[in-house]
Coordinates of C-alpha atoms and ligand atoms in Angstrom, one line a residue:
X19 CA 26.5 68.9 -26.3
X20 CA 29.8 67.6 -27.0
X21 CA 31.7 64.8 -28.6
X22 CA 34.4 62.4 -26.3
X23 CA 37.6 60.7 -27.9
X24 CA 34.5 57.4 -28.5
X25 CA 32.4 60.1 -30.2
X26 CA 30.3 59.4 -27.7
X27 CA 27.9 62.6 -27.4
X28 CA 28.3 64.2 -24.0
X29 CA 24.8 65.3 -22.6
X30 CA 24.6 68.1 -20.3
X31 CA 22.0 66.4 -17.2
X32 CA 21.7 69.3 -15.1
X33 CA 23.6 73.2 -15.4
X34 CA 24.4 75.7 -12.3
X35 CA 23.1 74.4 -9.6
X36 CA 23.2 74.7 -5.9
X37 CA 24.6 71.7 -4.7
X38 CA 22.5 70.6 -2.3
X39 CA 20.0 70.7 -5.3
X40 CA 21.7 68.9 -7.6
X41 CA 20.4 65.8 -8.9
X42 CA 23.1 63.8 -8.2
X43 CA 21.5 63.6 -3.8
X44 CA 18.3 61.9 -5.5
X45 CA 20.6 59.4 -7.7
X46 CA 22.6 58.5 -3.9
X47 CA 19.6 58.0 -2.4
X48 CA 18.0 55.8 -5.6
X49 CA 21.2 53.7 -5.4
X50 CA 20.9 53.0 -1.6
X51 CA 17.0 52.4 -2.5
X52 CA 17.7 49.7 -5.1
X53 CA 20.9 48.0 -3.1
X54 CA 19.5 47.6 0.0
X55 CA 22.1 45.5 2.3
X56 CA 23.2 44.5 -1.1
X57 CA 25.2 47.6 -1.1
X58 CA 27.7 46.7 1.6
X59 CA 28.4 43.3 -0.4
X60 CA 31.8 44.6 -2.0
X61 CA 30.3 48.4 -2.8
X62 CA 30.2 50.7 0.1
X63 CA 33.2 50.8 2.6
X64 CA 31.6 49.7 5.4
X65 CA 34.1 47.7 8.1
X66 CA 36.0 51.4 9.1
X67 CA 32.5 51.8 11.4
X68 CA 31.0 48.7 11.8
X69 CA 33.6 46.6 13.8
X70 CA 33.4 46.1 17.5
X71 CA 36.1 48.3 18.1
X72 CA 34.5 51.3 17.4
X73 CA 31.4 49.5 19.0
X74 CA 33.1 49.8 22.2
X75 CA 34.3 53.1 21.5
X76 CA 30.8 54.7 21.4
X77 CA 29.0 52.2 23.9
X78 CA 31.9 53.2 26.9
X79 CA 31.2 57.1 25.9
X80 CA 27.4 56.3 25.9
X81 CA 26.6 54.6 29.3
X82 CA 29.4 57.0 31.2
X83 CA 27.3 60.0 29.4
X84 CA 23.6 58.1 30.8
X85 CA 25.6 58.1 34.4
X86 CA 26.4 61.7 34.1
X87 CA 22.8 62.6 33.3
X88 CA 21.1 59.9 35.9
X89 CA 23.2 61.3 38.8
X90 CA 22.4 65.6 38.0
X91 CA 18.6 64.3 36.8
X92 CA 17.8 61.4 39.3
X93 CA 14.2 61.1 37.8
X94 CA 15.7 60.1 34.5
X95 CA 16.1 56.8 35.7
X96 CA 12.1 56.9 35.0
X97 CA 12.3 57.5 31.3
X98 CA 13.8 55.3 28.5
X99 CA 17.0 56.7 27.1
X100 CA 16.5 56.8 23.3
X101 CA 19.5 55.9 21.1
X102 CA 18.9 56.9 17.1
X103 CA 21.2 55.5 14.3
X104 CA 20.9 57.6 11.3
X105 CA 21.8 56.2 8.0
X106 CA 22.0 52.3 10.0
X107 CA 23.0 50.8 6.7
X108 CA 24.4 46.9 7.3
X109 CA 23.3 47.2 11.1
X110 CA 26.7 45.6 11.9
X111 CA 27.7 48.2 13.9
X112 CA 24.3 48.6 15.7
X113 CA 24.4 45.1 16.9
X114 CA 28.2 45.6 18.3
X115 CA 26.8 48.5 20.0
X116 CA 24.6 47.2 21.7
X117 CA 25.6 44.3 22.7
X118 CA 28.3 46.6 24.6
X119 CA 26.2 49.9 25.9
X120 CA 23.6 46.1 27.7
X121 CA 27.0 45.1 29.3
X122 CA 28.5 47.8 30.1
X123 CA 25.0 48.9 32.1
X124 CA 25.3 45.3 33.8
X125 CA 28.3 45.4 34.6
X126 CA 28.3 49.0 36.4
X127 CA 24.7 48.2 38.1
X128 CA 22.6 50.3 35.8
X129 CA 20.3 47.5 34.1
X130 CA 17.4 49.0 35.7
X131 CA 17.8 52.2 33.1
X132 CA 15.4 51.1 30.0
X133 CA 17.1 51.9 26.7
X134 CA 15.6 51.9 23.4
X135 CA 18.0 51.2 20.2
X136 CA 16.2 52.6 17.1
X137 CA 17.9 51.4 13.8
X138 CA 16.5 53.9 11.1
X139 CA 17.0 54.5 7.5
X140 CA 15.2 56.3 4.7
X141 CA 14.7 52.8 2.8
X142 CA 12.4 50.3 3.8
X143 CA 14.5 47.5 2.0
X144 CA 17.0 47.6 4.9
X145 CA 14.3 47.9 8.0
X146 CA 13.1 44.8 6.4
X147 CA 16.5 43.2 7.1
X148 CA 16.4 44.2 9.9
X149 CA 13.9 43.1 11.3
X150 CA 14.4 39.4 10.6
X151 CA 18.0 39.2 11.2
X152 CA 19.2 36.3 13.7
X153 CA 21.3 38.4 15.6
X154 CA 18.4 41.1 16.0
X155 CA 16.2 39.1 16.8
X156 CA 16.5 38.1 20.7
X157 CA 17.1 42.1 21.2
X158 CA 13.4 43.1 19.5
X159 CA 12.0 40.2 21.5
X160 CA 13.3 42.2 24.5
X161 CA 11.9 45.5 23.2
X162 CA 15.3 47.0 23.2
X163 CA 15.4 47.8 19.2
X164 CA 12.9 49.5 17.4
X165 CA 12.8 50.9 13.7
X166 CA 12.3 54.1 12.0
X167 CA 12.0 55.1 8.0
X168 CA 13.6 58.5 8.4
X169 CA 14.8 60.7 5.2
X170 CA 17.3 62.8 7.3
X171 CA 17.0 65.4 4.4
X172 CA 13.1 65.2 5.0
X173 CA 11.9 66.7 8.3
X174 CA 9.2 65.2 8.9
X175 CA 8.1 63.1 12.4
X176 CA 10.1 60.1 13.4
X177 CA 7.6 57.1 13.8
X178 CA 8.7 53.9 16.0
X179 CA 7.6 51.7 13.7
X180 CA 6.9 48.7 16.8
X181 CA 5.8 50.8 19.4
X182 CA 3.8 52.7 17.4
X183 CA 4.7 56.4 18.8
X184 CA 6.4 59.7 17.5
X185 CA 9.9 60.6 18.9
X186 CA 8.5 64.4 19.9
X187 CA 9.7 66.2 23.1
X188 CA 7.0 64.2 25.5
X189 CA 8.7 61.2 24.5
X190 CA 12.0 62.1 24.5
X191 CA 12.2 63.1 28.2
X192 CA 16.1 62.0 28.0
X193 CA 18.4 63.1 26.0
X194 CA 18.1 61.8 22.2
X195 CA 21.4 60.2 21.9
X196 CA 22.1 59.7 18.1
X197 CA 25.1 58.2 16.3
X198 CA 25.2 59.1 12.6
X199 CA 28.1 57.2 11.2
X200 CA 29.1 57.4 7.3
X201 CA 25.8 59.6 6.7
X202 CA 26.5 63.4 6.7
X203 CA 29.0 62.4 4.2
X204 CA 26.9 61.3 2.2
X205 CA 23.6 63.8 2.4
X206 CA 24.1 67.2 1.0
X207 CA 25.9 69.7 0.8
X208 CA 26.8 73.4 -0.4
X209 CA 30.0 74.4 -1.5
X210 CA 31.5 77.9 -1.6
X211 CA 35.2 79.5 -2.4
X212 CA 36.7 82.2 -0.9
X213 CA 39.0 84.1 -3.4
X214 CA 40.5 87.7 -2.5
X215 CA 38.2 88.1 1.0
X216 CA 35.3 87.4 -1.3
X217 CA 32.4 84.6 -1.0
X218 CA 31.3 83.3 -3.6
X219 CA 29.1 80.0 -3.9
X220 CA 29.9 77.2 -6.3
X221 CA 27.4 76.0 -8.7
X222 CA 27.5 72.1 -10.5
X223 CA 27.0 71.0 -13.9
X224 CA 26.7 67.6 -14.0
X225 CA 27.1 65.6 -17.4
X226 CA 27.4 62.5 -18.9
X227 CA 28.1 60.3 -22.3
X228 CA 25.1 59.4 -24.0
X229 CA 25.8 55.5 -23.3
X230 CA 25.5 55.6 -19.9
X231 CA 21.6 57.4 -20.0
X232 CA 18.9 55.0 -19.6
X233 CA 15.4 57.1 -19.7
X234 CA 17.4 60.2 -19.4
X235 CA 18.5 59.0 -16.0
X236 CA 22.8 57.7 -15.5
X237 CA 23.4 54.2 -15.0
X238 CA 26.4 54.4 -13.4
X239 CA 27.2 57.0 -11.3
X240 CA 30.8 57.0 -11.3
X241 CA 30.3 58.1 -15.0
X242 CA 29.5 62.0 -14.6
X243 CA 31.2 64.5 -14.9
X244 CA 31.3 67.8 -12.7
X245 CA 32.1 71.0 -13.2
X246 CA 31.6 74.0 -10.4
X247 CA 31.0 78.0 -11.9
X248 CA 31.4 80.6 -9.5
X249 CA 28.7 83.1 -8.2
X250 CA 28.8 85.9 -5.7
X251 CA 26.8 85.9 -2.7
X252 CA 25.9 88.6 0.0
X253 CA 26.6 88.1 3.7
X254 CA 23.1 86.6 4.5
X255 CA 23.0 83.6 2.5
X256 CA 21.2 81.0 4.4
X257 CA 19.3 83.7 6.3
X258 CA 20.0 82.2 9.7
X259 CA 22.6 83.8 11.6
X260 CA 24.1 80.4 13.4
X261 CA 25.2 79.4 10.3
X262 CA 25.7 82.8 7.9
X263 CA 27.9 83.5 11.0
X264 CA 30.3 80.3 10.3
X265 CA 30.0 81.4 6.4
X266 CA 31.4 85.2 7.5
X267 CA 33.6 83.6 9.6
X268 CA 35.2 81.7 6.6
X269 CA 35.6 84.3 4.5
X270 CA 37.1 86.7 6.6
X271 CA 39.8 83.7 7.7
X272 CA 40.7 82.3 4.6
X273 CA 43.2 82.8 2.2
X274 CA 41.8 81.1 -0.9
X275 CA 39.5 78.1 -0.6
X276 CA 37.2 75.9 -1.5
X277 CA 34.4 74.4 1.2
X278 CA 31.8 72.2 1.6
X279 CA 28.6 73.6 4.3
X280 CA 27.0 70.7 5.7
X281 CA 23.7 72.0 5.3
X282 CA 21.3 68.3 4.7
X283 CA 23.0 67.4 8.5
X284 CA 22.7 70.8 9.9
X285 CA 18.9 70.7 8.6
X286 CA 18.9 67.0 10.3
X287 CA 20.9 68.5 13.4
X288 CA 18.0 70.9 13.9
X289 CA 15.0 68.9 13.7
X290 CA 16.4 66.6 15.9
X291 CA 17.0 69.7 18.2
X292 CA 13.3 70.2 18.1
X293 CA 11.7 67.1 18.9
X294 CA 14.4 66.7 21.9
X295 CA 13.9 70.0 23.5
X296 CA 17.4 70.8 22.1
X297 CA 18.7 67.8 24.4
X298 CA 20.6 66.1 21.7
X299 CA 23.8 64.4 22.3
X300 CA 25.4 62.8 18.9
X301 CA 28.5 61.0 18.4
X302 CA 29.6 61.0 14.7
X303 CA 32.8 59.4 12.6
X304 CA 33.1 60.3 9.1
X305 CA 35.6 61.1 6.5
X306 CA 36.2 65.4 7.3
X307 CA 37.6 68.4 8.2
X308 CA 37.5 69.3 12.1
X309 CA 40.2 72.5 12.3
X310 CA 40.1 75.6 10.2
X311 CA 43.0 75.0 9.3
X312 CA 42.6 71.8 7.5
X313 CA 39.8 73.9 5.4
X314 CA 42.3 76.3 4.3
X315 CA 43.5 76.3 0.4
X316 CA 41.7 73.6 -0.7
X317 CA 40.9 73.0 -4.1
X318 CA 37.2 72.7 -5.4
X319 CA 35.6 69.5 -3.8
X320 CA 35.9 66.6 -5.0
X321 CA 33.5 63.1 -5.4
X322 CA 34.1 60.0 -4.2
X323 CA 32.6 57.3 -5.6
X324 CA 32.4 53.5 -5.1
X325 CA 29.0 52.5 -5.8
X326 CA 27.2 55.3 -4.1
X327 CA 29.5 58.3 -3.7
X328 CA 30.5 60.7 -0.4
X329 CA 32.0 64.2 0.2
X330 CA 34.1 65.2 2.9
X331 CA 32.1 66.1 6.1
X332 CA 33.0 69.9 7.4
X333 CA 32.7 68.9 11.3
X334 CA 34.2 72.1 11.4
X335 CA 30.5 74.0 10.3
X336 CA 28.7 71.0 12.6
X337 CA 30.5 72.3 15.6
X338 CA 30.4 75.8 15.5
X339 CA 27.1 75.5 14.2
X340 CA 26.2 73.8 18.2
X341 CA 28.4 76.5 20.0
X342 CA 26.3 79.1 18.4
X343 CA 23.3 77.8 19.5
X344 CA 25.1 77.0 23.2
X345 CA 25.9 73.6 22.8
X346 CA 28.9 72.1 23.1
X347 CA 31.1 69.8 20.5
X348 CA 34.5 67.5 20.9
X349 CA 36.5 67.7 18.0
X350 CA 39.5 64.7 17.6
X351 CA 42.6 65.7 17.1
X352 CA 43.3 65.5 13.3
X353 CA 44.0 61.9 11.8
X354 CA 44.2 61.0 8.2
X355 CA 41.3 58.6 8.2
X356 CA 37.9 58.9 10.0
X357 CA 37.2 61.6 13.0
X358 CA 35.4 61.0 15.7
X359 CA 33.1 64.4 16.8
X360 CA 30.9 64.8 19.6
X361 CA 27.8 67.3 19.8
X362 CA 25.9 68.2 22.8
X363 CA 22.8 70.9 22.5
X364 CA 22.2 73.3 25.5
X365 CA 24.4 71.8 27.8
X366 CA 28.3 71.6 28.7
X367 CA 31.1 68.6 28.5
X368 CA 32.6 70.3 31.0
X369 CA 29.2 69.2 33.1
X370 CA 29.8 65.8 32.3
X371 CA 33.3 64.6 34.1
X372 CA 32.7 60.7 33.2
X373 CA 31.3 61.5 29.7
X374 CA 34.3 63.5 29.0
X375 CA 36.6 61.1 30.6
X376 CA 35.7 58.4 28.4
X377 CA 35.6 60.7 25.0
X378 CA 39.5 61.4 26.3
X379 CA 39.9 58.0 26.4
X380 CA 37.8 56.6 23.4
X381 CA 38.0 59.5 21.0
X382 CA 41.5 61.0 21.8
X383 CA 43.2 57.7 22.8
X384 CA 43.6 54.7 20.5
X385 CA 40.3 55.9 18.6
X386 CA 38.7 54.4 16.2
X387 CA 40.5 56.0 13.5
X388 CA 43.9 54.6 15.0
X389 CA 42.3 51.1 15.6
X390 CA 41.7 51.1 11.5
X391 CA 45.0 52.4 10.7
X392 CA 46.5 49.8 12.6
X393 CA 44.9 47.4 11.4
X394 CA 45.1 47.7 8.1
X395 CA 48.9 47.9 8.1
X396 CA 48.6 44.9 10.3
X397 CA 46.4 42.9 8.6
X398 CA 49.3 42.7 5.5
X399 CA 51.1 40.8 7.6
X400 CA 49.0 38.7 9.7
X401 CA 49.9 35.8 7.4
X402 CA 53.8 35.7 8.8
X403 CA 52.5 36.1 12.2
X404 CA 53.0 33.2 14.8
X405 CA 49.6 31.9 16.3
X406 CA 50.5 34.0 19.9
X407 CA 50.8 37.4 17.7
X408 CA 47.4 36.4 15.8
X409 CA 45.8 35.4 19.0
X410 CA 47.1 39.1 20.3
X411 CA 45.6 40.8 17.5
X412 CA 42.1 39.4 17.4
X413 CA 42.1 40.4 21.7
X414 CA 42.8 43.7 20.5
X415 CA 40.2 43.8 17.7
X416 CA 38.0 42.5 20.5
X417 CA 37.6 39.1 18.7
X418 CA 36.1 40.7 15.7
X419 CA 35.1 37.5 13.2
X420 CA 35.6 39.6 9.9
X421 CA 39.3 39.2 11.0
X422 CA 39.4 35.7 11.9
X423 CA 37.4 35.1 8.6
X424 CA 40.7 36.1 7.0
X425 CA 42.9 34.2 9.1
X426 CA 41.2 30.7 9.9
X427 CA 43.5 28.7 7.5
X428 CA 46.5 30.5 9.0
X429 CA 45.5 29.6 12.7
X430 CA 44.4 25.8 11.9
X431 CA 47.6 25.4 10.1
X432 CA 50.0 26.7 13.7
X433 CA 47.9 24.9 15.9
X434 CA 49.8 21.5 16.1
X435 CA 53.7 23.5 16.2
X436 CA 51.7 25.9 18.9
X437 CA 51.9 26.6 22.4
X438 CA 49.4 25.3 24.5
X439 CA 49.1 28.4 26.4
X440 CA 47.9 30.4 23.4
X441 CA 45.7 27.6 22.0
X442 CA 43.4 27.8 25.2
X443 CA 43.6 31.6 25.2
X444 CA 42.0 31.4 21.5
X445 CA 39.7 28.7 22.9
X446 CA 38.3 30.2 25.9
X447 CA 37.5 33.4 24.0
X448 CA 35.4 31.2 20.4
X449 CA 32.3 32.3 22.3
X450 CA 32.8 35.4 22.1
X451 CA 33.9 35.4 18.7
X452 CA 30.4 33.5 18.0
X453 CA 28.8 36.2 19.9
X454 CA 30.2 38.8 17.6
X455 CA 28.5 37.1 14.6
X456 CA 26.8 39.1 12.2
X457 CA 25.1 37.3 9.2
X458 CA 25.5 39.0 5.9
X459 CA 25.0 37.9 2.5
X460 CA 27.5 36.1 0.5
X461 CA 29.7 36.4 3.4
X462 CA 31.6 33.3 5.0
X463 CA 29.9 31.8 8.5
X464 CA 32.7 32.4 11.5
X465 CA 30.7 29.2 13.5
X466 CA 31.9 27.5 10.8
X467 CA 35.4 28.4 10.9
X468 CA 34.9 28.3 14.7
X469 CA 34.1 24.1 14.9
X470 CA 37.1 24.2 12.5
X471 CA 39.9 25.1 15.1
X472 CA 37.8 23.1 17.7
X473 CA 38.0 20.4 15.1
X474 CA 41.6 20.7 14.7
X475 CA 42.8 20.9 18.4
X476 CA 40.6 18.0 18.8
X477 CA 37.6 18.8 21.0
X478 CA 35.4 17.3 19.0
X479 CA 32.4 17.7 21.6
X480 CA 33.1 21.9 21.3
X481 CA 33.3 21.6 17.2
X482 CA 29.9 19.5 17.0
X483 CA 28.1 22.0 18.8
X484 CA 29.4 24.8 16.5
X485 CA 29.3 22.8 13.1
X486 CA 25.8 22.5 14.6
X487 CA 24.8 26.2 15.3
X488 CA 26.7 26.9 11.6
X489 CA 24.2 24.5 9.7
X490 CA 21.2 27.3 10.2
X491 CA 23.3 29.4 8.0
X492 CA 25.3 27.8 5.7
X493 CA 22.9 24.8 4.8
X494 CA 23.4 21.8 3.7
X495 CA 27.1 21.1 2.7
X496 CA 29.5 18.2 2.0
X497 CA 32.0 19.8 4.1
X498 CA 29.5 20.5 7.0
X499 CA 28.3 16.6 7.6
X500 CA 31.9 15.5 6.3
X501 CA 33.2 17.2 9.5
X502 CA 30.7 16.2 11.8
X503 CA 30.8 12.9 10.9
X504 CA 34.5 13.1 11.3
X505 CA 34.2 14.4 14.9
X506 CA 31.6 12.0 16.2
X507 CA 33.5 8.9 14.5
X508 CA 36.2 10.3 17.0
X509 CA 33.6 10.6 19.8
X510 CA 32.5 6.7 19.6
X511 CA 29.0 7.4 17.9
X512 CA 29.2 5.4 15.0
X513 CA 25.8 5.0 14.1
X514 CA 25.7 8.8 13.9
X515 CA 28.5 9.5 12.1
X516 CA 27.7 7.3 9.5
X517 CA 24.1 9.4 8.6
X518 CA 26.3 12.1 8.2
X519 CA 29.2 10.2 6.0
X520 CA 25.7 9.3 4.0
X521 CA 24.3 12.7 4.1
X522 CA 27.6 14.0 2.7
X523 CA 27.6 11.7 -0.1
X524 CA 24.7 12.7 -1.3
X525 CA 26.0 15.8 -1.7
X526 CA 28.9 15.1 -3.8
X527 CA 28.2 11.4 -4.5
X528 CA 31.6 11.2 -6.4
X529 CA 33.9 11.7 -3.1
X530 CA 35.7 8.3 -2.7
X531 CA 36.7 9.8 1.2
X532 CA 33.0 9.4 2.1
X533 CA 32.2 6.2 0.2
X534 CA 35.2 4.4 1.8
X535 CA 34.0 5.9 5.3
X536 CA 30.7 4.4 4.7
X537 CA 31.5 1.0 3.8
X538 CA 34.3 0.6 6.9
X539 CA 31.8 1.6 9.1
X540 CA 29.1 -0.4 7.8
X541 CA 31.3 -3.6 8.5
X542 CA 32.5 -2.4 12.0
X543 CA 29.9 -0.6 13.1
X544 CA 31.3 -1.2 16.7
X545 CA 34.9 -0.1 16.1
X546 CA 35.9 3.0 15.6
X547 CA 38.8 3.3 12.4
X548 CA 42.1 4.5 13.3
X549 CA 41.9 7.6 10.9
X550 CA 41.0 11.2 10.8
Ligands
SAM616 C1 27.4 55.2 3.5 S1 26.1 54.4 4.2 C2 26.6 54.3 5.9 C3 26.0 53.1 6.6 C4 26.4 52.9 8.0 N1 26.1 54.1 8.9 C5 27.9 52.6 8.1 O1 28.7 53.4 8.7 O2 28.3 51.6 7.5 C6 24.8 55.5 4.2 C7 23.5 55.0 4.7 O3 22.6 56.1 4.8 C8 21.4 55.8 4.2 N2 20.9 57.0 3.6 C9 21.3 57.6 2.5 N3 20.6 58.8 2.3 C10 19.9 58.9 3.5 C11 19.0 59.9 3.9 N4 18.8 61.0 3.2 N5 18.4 59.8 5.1 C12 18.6 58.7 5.9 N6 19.5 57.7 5.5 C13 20.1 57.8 4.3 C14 21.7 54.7 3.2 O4 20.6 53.9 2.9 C15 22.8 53.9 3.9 O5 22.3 52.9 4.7

């Protein structure tokens, strides 16, 4: 016990552990308990895999990689394809998904191949968002989503929590295809350093200052402290030879280092090898390492937090974990920001021409990783940009509303010194942007924004029906029947605009815009006035 410059007595919580036994997985997993979908409200970094872009990404690798297996297993077609999020958090990204892996099977004549979406997470609280959400909705009335609780650190069975039934291998006659996004980075993990050809594991001591315990537990987790101690180890550490080879492997490579093993995914990895007769195909994008080279001469790891906290994932360990068992893996090409890795067990990319077409074209094109990167530079700037170069940004970002949320006062204010060309372009493409819509809490409604620019080019017909459609989720506001009011005034229905003038007024009963509406229309309820 120790004093800090507050004399604030430092308390020691837990002393040489092994990390993956460390307290500080149960604290993660109590924080992500007691958030639920709060967490992604300004905590958790959530929009690098939940936009549409990387939707696409993984729906175009999926349905080529349900072609490759439907044509070299033409029974398939019999059997649903299984698709398992792990870790599903908002479930942004498993709506984008898909919406894109229905279309794309429309569009290329596979409908007919059943697919079943299976959103799971170890806490209930966000299953129960889930299942209620608006844009969820007409997908579980079609059967195409079903839930799971699943602890990936847990193995225990996976239970469809609609249908009723186990994922085991009689079920999964298809390959389980399983995206785990943001996850392994944050399960756990064992670290090791190599020093002078030697390995040696690292072992945590977590502390804390006495303020920040509340019945001997932290309050705030970006308040301990870690420190690692050093401890030998022999050659068969884990006791399994797939992964004490990877471990050898490492310390027979590596100058001097510092690593994190994987070893709560790899556990994951391998029970989800079991119950899919070791047909598992997983695309993942996290934070990490993928070459041995980037694992070389790093310092002892370090913790990430920002609200809950994350490591950097060793897709390194995941993939030669999969070649050692004869599967196969797809490493990206090293970015700075998120990789993309795919994993097969027991069978080959090589066997899979349009699966590994599209990973060429979805992992090592403009992945992603680069979509983020651009984006964010971009996205400084999209304020000076002209209404054509806004337009060509949100096609890019495949009409993503998180970004037009951003921009809406930009784009209403270039509409009238616009092109008409570019105008319509944004037009004809407001349903999909609607279709992108993703409610989250204390978030601002797109339809909203969306009857807005219809507003403001003047198709007041388009902007009613949207103002409409944004009501169910914003409520009742002065603004909402304001506008609508506004719109049909311009459309000739009097009588209705003037409920809404009086519904706004209600609502802020001191606005003299609404009052003087009122009482002009209530004189002339035939004439439309000349204003607004
Ligand atoms: C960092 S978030 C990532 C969410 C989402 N995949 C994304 O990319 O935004 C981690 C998610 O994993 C869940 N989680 C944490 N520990 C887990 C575990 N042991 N098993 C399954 N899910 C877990 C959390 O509830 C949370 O939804």
């Amino acid at each position: 016990m120790k004093n800090d410059a507050n004399n604030n007595r430092t308390i020691l919580i837990e002393q040489h552990k092994r990390f993956s036994e460390s307290c500080l997985w149960r604290l993660q997993r109590e924080y992500f308990d007691k958030s639920g979908i709060d967490a992604w409200v300004n905590q958790v970094p959530f929009y690098i895999t939940s936009n549409p872009y990387i939707a696409n990404c993984y729906a175009q690798i999926v349905v080529r990689f349900i072609r490759d297996w439907t044509k070299q297993h033409p029974d398939a077609k019999q059997h649903p394809f299984y698709i398992l999020e792990l870790g599903t958090g908002s479930g942004r990204f498993s709506f984008y998904v898909l919406k894109k892996i229905r279309e794309l099977l429309q569009t290329l004549g596979m409908a007919n191949i059943s697919i079943c979406y299976v959103m799971s997470d170890f806490t209930k609280n966000n299953i129960k968002y889930y299942e209620t959400h608006p844009a969820l909705i007409p997908f579980i009335e079609k059967g195409l989503i079903d839930f799971a609780i699943f602890d990936i650190e847990t193995e225990r069975p996976i239970s469809l929590l609609r249908q009723n039934i186990l994922l085991n291998p009689e079920v999964l006659v298809n390959p389980l295809v399983t995206f785990a996004n943001y996850i392994f980075d944050t399960v756990s993990h064992d670290a090791f350093t190599v020093r002078q050809g030697k390995l040696y594991e690292l072992l945590l001591s977590t502390s804390t200052t006495e303020d920040n315990l509340q019945d001997n537990k932290p309050k705030d987790m970006e308040k301990l402290s870690i420190d690692f101690k050093i401890h030998e180890i022999k050659n068969d550490y884990y006791n399994d030879p797939h992964l004490d080879d990877i471990l050898n492997q490492y310390k027979n490579t590596f100058t001097e280092s510092s690593f994190l093993f994987p070893i709560g995914s790899i556990r994951a990895i391998k029970f989800l090898k079991k119950i899919s007769n070791n047909k598992l195909f997983i695309i993942s994008s996290d934070k990490g390492y993928s070459s041995i080279e980037s694992l070389n001469h790093l310092g002892h790891p370090s913790i990430s937090f920002h609200g809950s906290f994350s490591m950097m994932v060793n897709f390194h360990a995941i993939a030669n974990y999969f070649k050692n068992c004869q599967g196969d893996y797809f490493l990206q090409t090293p970015r700075k920001g998120i990789k993309t890795s795919v994993f097969c067990g027991h069978f080959q990319l090589k066997d899979m021409p349009e699966t590994s077409l599209a990973i060429q074209q979805y992992i090592e094109g403009v992945s992603a990783a680069d979509y983020f990167t651009l984006h964010r530079r971009v996205s400084d700037s999209l304020q000076e940009y002209t209404l054509e170069a806004i337009a060509a940004h949100l096609h890019f970002a495949l009409w993503d509303p998180h970004i037009y949320l951003k921009l809406t006062n930009r784009i209403v204010s270039l509409v009238e010194e616009s092109d008409l060309d570019t105008i319509n372009f944004i037009a004809s493409n407001m349903s999909t942007l609607a279709s992108n819509y993703y409610y989250m809490p204390k978030s601002d409604c797109v339809l909203f924004e969306i009857a807005v620019f219809f507003h403001a080019i003047k198709r007041y017909e388009q902007a009613l029906q949207y103002y409409l459609e944004a009501s169910k989720y914003v409520g009742r506001q002065f603004s909402l029947f304001y506008n609508m009011a506004l719109c049909q005034h311009n459309l000739g229905r009097i009588q209705d605009a003037l409920v809404n003038f009086k519904h706004s007024l209600e609502l802020d009963s001191e606005s003299k815009e609404a009052l003087e509406w009122i009482v002009y229309l209530e004189k002339n309820t035939d004439k439309p006035m000349d204003k607004g």
